Amino acid sequence: MESKIWLSSPHMSGKEQSFINNAFETNWIAPLGPHVNGFESDIQHYLKADSQVAALSSGTAAIHLGLVLLNIGQGDEVICQSKTFSASANPIIYQGATPIFVDSEKETWNICPEQLEIAIKDRISKGKTPKAIIAVHLYGMPYKVTEIHKIAKAYNIPVLEDSAEALGSSYHSVKCGTFGDIAILSFNGNKIITTSSGGALVTKDIKLKERAIFLATQARENAVEYLHESIGYNYRLSNVLAGIGRGQMDVLDDRVNERRANYDFYKDSFKTIEELTFIKEPEGYYSNRWLTCLLTPSKTIREGIRTSLNALNIETRPLWKPMHQQPVFKDAPKYINGVSDDLFEKGLCLPSGSNLTENELNRVTSAIKTYFRV
Ligand SMILES: *Cc1c(COP(=O)(O)O)cnc(C)c1O
């Protein structure tokens, strides 16, 4: 059996180790320290100067804290893109609130402006204005920022921008992770850069950043005794892991270029196979192409490709199963147009790591060509 080809594996730059060594030499083995501050400032400079960044233990923790900062509580309703990873939605439940799932549009596969407005109007007519909108840049493709934020503004609902998959993407030359009232990033092991586990909360409001860090470090008031006036969390990023992040930020643009090259390679390799299509960047959209996704004509063909690649030790995955199809969310209200159900049937994520070798990429494309007998 040939070696395993993973969907998206960590890719170190070689610079991480010296940051880690420095953390050990200086004994900053704690959820605070110079690398945490340095990593935050690296991200801040990358996104742009007026972003404020709080480094946290995961993207999920960042979404949870984001909802806390937006005062989401018991009985509130929060709109969430249905086509996403469960971590976008779970923190709504942590807060005792109700997720309202909204379907996608076909161009970016992200939250559909028409369905969003239908959902907001319907929720208001039923007596509750949603307290937040969680919009996601899926697989690195920006959501329809202008349209979504226009609707959010019209109804005065804050947007929590889930940019976990979209660090390095941009919309009309503005970086993803800077559009939401609060945005979040993830540095999990499968993301475009990684700290093994980690995340960040991004906001333009320095007070909100300070509040996020305060809540993420157990909400200890400024007093010698252990004084608490709010419920805290243990959500800060470790200084050791932030060191990995500093080594990764250094090569982020290379990683984006490498992932985009994977997409180009796959697209070019399958240009004669009419059955296979790819999502395109609309004008002004720039995707980091975190994962390259294939659209096939049917679930049968998608499964045929997946199982034949699996037999060759090549990992592929169906697109995210929509949240409105998840047993755990079966009772949640939903506004559905069929787009995410269809994508889930027909879509397949291909191996997309920035460290794939030419040989590995060729193994993937020849396996798929063999499936189509071309
Ligand atoms: C990975 C991911 C998250 C969660 O980030 P973690 O760092 O793994 O907690 C949230 N939303 C989306 C869309 C993700 O892909």
Short mmCIF file of N, CA, C and O in Angstrom, two decimals, residues 83 89 148 217 370:
data_model
loop_
_atom_site.label_atom_id
_atom_site.label_comp_id
_atom_site.label_asym_id
_atom_site.label_seq_id
_atom_site.Cartn_x
_atom_site.Cartn_y
_atom_site.Cartn_z
N LYS A 83 -24.78 25.47 6.20
CA LYS A 83 -23.68 24.71 5.62
C LYS A 83 -22.38 25.17 6.27
O LYS A 83 -21.79 26.18 5.89
N ALA A 89 -21.93 26.40 15.20
CA ALA A 89 -23.26 26.43 15.82
C ALA A 89 -23.27 26.01 17.29
O ALA A 89 -24.08 26.50 18.07
N ILE A 148 -24.78 40.59 2.68
CA ILE A 148 -25.12 40.10 4.03
C ILE A 148 -25.05 41.22 5.06
O ILE A 148 -25.94 41.38 5.91
N THR A 217 -9.38 34.69 30.67
CA THR A 217 -8.42 34.37 31.74
C THR A 217 -9.14 34.39 33.09
O THR A 217 -8.69 34.98 34.06
N THR A 370 -8.80 7.43 -13.72
CA THR A 370 -9.07 6.00 -13.88
C THR A 370 -10.55 5.73 -13.62
O THR A 370 -11.19 4.97 -14.35
#
